[in-house]
Short mmCIF file of C-alpha atoms in Angstrom, two decimals:
data_model
loop_
_atom_site.label_atom_id
_atom_site.label_comp_id
_atom_site.label_asym_id
_atom_site.label_seq_id
_atom_site.Cartn_x
_atom_site.Cartn_y
_atom_site.Cartn_z
CA UNK A 385 2.13 14.56 -28.90
CA UNK A 386 4.89 11.96 -28.88
CA UNK A 387 7.51 14.41 -30.10
CA UNK A 388 7.90 15.56 -26.49
CA UNK A 389 10.00 13.55 -24.05
CA UNK A 390 7.65 14.21 -21.14
CA UNK A 391 4.72 12.70 -23.06
CA UNK A 392 6.68 9.59 -23.96
CA UNK A 393 7.76 9.20 -20.33
CA UNK A 394 4.16 9.69 -19.22
CA UNK A 395 2.81 6.97 -21.53
CA UNK A 396 5.50 4.47 -20.55
CA UNK A 397 5.05 5.23 -16.85
CA UNK A 398 1.27 4.92 -17.15
CA UNK A 399 1.67 1.54 -18.88
CA UNK A 400 3.95 0.21 -16.14
CA UNK A 401 1.62 1.40 -13.40
CA UNK A 402 -1.46 0.05 -15.19
CA UNK A 403 -0.07 -3.48 -15.34
CA UNK A 404 0.72 -3.24 -11.65
CA UNK A 405 -2.59 -1.66 -10.64
CA UNK A 406 -4.71 -4.08 -12.64
CA UNK A 407 -3.01 -7.16 -11.21
CA UNK A 408 -2.68 -6.13 -7.57
CA UNK A 409 -6.07 -4.42 -7.58
CA UNK A 410 -7.80 -7.62 -8.69
CA UNK A 411 -6.48 -9.49 -5.65
CA UNK A 412 -7.33 -6.56 -3.36
CA UNK A 413 -10.93 -6.61 -4.52
CA UNK A 414 -11.08 -10.40 -4.32
CA UNK A 415 -9.92 -10.19 -0.70
CA UNK A 416 -12.32 -7.29 0.03
CA UNK A 417 -9.50 -4.95 0.97
CA UNK A 418 -10.57 -1.87 -0.98
CA UNK A 419 -10.31 0.29 2.15
CA UNK A 420 -6.71 -0.82 2.57
CA UNK A 421 -5.87 0.36 -0.96
CA UNK A 422 -7.56 3.68 -0.24
CA UNK A 423 -5.62 4.12 2.99
CA UNK A 424 -2.24 3.08 1.58
CA UNK A 425 -2.49 5.71 -1.16
CA UNK A 426 -3.14 8.44 1.40
CA UNK A 427 -0.41 7.16 3.68
CA UNK A 428 1.98 7.39 0.74
CA UNK A 429 1.18 11.11 0.55
CA UNK A 430 2.58 11.61 4.04
CA UNK A 431 5.74 9.74 3.14
CA UNK A 432 6.20 11.81 -0.01
CA UNK A 433 5.82 15.03 1.99
CA UNK A 434 8.41 13.82 4.49
CA UNK A 435 10.82 12.87 1.71
CA UNK A 436 10.53 16.32 0.14
CA UNK A 437 11.19 17.94 3.51
CA UNK A 438 14.33 15.82 3.95
CA UNK A 439 15.50 16.44 0.39
CA UNK A 440 14.73 13.00 -1.10
CA UNK A 441 12.58 12.09 -4.14
CA UNK A 442 8.86 11.92 -3.26
CA UNK A 443 8.55 8.35 -4.59
CA UNK A 444 11.08 7.10 -2.04
CA UNK A 445 9.00 8.51 0.81
CA UNK A 446 5.82 7.02 -0.62
CA UNK A 447 7.44 3.61 -0.81
CA UNK A 448 8.83 3.71 2.74
CA UNK A 449 5.64 4.93 4.43
CA UNK A 450 3.36 2.67 2.39
CA UNK A 451 5.55 -0.35 3.13
CA UNK A 452 5.54 0.30 6.86
CA UNK A 453 1.76 0.70 6.84
CA UNK A 454 1.37 -2.42 4.70
CA UNK A 455 3.34 -4.52 7.19
CA UNK A 456 1.25 -3.21 10.09
CA UNK A 457 -2.05 -3.88 8.30
CA UNK A 458 -0.99 -7.28 6.98
CA UNK A 459 0.23 -8.43 10.41
CA UNK A 460 -3.19 -7.87 12.01
CA UNK A 461 -4.08 -10.96 14.05
CA UNK A 462 -6.80 -13.04 12.45
CA UNK A 463 -10.19 -13.48 14.03
CA UNK A 464 -12.96 -15.91 13.21
CA UNK A 465 -13.24 -17.34 9.70
CA UNK A 466 -9.81 -15.97 8.79
CA UNK A 467 -10.89 -12.34 8.77
CA UNK A 468 -8.79 -9.91 10.85
CA UNK A 469 -11.16 -8.80 13.60
CA UNK A 470 -9.87 -5.22 13.89
CA UNK A 471 -8.63 -4.67 10.32
CA UNK A 472 -10.65 -1.52 9.61
CA UNK A 473 -9.82 -0.04 13.01
CA UNK A 474 -6.11 -0.67 12.47
CA UNK A 475 -6.20 0.83 8.97
CA UNK A 476 -8.11 3.88 10.22
CA UNK A 477 -5.67 4.52 13.07
CA UNK A 478 -2.62 4.15 10.83
CA UNK A 479 -4.22 6.44 8.27
CA UNK A 480 -5.06 9.10 10.85
CA UNK A 481 -1.54 9.10 12.28
CA UNK A 482 0.08 9.28 8.84
CA UNK A 483 -2.11 12.18 7.68
CA UNK A 484 -1.15 14.08 10.81
CA UNK A 485 2.51 13.48 10.03
CA UNK A 486 1.91 14.56 6.44
CA UNK A 487 0.45 17.88 7.56
CA UNK A 488 3.46 18.43 9.83
CA UNK A 489 5.91 17.56 7.05
CA UNK A 490 4.22 20.08 4.74
CA UNK A 491 4.43 22.71 7.45
CA UNK A 492 8.12 22.05 8.02
CA UNK A 493 8.98 22.08 4.33
CA UNK A 494 7.41 25.55 3.83
CA UNK A 495 5.99 24.42 0.51
CA UNK A 496 2.42 23.83 1.61
CA UNK A 497 -0.11 24.54 -1.13
CA UNK A 498 1.85 23.80 -4.31
CA UNK A 499 3.49 20.68 -2.90
CA UNK A 500 0.22 19.36 -1.46
CA UNK A 501 -1.53 19.80 -4.82
CA UNK A 502 1.20 17.90 -6.67
CA UNK A 503 1.31 15.04 -4.16
CA UNK A 504 -2.46 14.70 -3.82
CA UNK A 505 -3.36 14.90 -7.51
CA UNK A 506 -0.20 13.59 -9.15
CA UNK A 507 2.07 14.92 -11.88
CA UNK A 508 2.24 12.22 -14.53
CA UNK A 509 3.59 14.72 -17.06
CA UNK A 510 6.51 15.40 -14.73
CA UNK A 511 7.83 11.80 -14.75
CA UNK A 512 11.52 11.89 -15.62
CA UNK A 513 13.83 9.03 -16.54
CA UNK A 514 15.05 8.29 -12.96
CA UNK A 515 11.45 8.14 -11.75
CA UNK A 516 10.52 5.92 -14.68
CA UNK A 517 13.35 3.54 -13.82
CA UNK A 518 12.21 3.49 -10.20
CA UNK A 519 8.64 2.69 -11.28
CA UNK A 520 9.89 -0.19 -13.42
CA UNK A 521 11.88 -1.52 -10.48
CA UNK A 522 8.85 -1.34 -8.18
CA UNK A 523 6.69 -3.08 -10.79
CA UNK A 524 9.18 -5.92 -11.25
CA UNK A 525 9.44 -6.37 -7.48
CA UNK A 526 5.66 -6.40 -6.99
CA UNK A 527 4.90 -8.75 -9.88
CA UNK A 528 7.69 -11.03 -8.72
CA UNK A 529 6.14 -11.07 -5.24
CA UNK A 530 2.74 -11.97 -6.68
CA UNK A 531 4.30 -14.74 -8.77
CA UNK A 532 5.96 -16.09 -5.64
CA UNK A 533 2.67 -16.06 -3.70
CA UNK A 534 0.76 -17.38 -6.72
CA UNK A 535 -1.59 -20.21 -5.92
CA UNK A 536 -1.29 -19.78 -2.15
CA UNK A 537 -2.60 -16.22 -2.33
CA UNK A 538 -5.51 -17.25 -4.53
CA UNK A 539 -6.27 -20.23 -2.29
CA UNK A 540 -6.15 -18.12 0.89
CA UNK A 541 -8.35 -15.47 -0.74
CA UNK A 542 -11.09 -17.82 -1.96
CA UNK A 543 -11.16 -20.36 0.89
CA UNK A 544 -9.19 -19.07 3.90
CA UNK A 545 -10.34 -21.79 6.33
CA UNK A 546 -9.53 -24.62 3.94
CA UNK A 547 -6.20 -22.98 3.08
CA UNK A 548 -5.18 -22.85 6.75
CA UNK A 549 -6.23 -26.46 7.20
CA UNK A 550 -4.00 -27.42 4.26
CA UNK A 551 -1.03 -25.68 5.87
CA UNK A 552 -1.00 -22.42 3.92
CA UNK A 553 0.69 -19.73 6.11
CA UNK A 554 -2.22 -17.31 5.82
CA UNK A 555 -0.70 -14.59 8.01
CA UNK A 556 2.61 -14.60 6.12
CA UNK A 557 0.73 -14.50 2.82
CA UNK A 558 -1.29 -11.54 4.11
CA UNK A 559 1.82 -9.63 5.22
CA UNK A 560 3.68 -10.19 1.96
CA UNK A 561 0.62 -9.30 -0.12
CA UNK A 562 0.01 -6.08 1.81
CA UNK A 563 3.66 -5.13 1.27
CA UNK A 564 3.18 -5.70 -2.47
CA UNK A 565 -0.04 -3.67 -2.36
CA UNK A 566 1.74 -0.84 -0.57
CA UNK A 567 4.39 -0.65 -3.27
CA UNK A 568 1.72 -0.74 -5.97
CA UNK A 569 -0.26 2.08 -4.34
CA UNK A 570 2.89 4.21 -4.12
CA UNK A 571 3.53 3.63 -7.82
CA UNK A 572 -0.09 4.46 -8.77
CA UNK A 573 0.14 7.73 -6.86
CA UNK A 574 2.83 8.85 -9.31
CA UNK A 575 0.23 8.77 -12.09
CA UNK A 576 -3.11 9.57 -10.44
CA UNK A 577 -2.00 11.24 -7.20
CA UNK A 578 -2.56 10.08 -3.65
CA UNK A 579 -6.28 10.93 -3.72
CA UNK A 580 -7.19 9.20 -6.99
CA UNK A 581 -4.68 6.33 -7.14
CA UNK A 582 -7.54 4.43 -5.53
CA UNK A 583 -9.59 4.77 -8.76
CA UNK A 584 -6.86 3.24 -10.94
CA UNK A 585 -6.23 0.44 -8.45
CA UNK A 586 -9.83 -0.50 -7.69
CA UNK A 587 -12.00 0.63 -10.62
CA UNK A 588 -10.77 -1.82 -13.30
CA UNK A 589 -10.52 -4.70 -10.82
CA UNK A 590 -14.04 -4.10 -9.50
CA UNK A 591 -15.34 -4.07 -13.07
CA UNK A 592 -13.64 -7.38 -13.89
CA UNK A 593 -15.00 -9.05 -10.75
CA UNK A 594 -18.46 -7.64 -11.39
CA UNK A 595 -18.50 -9.50 -14.70
CA UNK A 596 -17.82 -12.78 -12.87
CA UNK A 597 -14.71 -13.67 -14.86
CA UNK A 598 -12.17 -16.30 -13.85
CA UNK A 599 -8.77 -15.35 -12.39
CA UNK A 600 -6.67 -15.24 -15.58
CA UNK A 601 -9.30 -13.55 -17.74
CA UNK A 602 -10.30 -11.24 -14.90
CA UNK A 603 -6.74 -10.08 -14.25
CA UNK A 604 -6.16 -9.59 -17.99
CA UNK A 605 -9.32 -7.47 -18.28
CA UNK A 606 -8.38 -5.50 -15.17
CA UNK A 607 -4.95 -4.70 -16.63
CA UNK A 608 -6.47 -3.80 -19.99
CA UNK A 609 -9.01 -1.46 -18.40
CA UNK A 610 -6.33 0.19 -16.25
CA UNK A 611 -4.21 0.75 -19.35
CA UNK A 612 -7.19 2.16 -21.25
CA UNK A 613 -7.98 4.52 -18.37
CA UNK A 614 -4.43 5.81 -17.95
CA UNK A 615 -3.64 6.17 -21.66
CA UNK A 616 -7.11 7.50 -22.40
CA UNK A 617 -6.71 10.01 -19.58
CA UNK A 618 -3.43 11.22 -21.06
CA UNK A 619 -4.93 11.63 -24.53
CA UNK A 620 -8.07 13.37 -23.28
CA UNK A 621 -5.99 15.61 -21.04
CA UNK A 622 -3.90 16.62 -24.05
CA UNK A 623 -7.04 17.44 -26.05
CA UNK A 624 -9.16 19.09 -23.35
CA UNK A 625 -6.56 20.38 -20.86
CA UNK A 626 -8.51 18.69 -18.03
CA UNK A 627 -6.34 16.86 -15.44
CA UNK A 628 -5.43 13.23 -16.11
CA UNK A 629 -6.76 12.01 -12.70
CA UNK A 630 -10.17 13.50 -13.57
CA UNK A 631 -10.47 11.32 -16.66
CA UNK A 632 -9.16 8.25 -14.82
CA UNK A 633 -11.72 8.63 -12.03
CA UNK A 634 -14.55 9.29 -14.47
CA UNK A 635 -13.57 6.34 -16.65
CA UNK A 636 -13.33 3.99 -13.67
CA UNK A 637 -16.83 4.91 -12.54
CA UNK A 638 -18.24 4.60 -16.04
CA UNK A 639 -16.67 1.18 -16.66
CA UNK A 640 -18.08 -0.23 -13.43
CA UNK A 641 -21.51 1.26 -14.14
CA UNK A 642 -21.58 -0.30 -17.61
CA UNK A 643 -20.52 -3.68 -16.18
CA UNK A 644 -23.31 -3.48 -13.59
CA UNK A 645 -25.89 -2.60 -16.26
CA UNK A 646 -24.66 -5.46 -18.44
CA UNK A 647 -25.02 -7.99 -15.63
CA UNK A 648 -28.50 -6.69 -14.80
CA UNK A 649 -29.49 -6.97 -18.47
CA UNK A 650 -28.21 -10.56 -18.68
CA UNK A 651 -29.88 -11.74 -15.48
CA UNK A 652 -33.32 -13.34 -15.95
#
């Protein structure tokens, strides 16, 4: 398996994306922004289609479109109790507009069906060295952003009212975090595709939070699960010839189900 360059690139790329997905996904689930992660992955599809039409790498289009959407979503004015009053409406409108643009980009590129399949379901076995370097750059940028936000992000996520009273710039934290999430979703789409990047971003994090673990242990478990899903998906795809995103989605569902059963078994 590892005698082929494309498999080595795939495993390294999956590892980079897993660290990113597990960390960012944990904060997304803590902040109850799963719908945002779902939307950003789909919005990245439109950007990738536009980049292909203009002759640029698909990852560059994913990054640009996801970033723009992340800034719009993160800048939503806050309502009562620190929760953006129209967050879901804003996300839905941005998603609808971007999908319309994506359909138009596919039409203009004259590469409809094959291109759409690749962008929607990913092509982890097609990761080359330039793409791998770009993924590493995105991961470093995102993890650096999370390190910069650090305690303020955690504080604003757990106790938004108290955080604002203590002078934490909640809106700025939200904007920066959504920008980081947008970059992470674009990176995950390279492995699992625009449709199923959501499973790699949310599945492991939801499992860790379901178990009621603390921040450090929860993030570590989320990263470990994401790595197990991506690497396990690659191995099972090699053995069975089933697509990698299929195994990732199935594994994410199974891990959360087992965590739920474990917590039910432990409860009196």
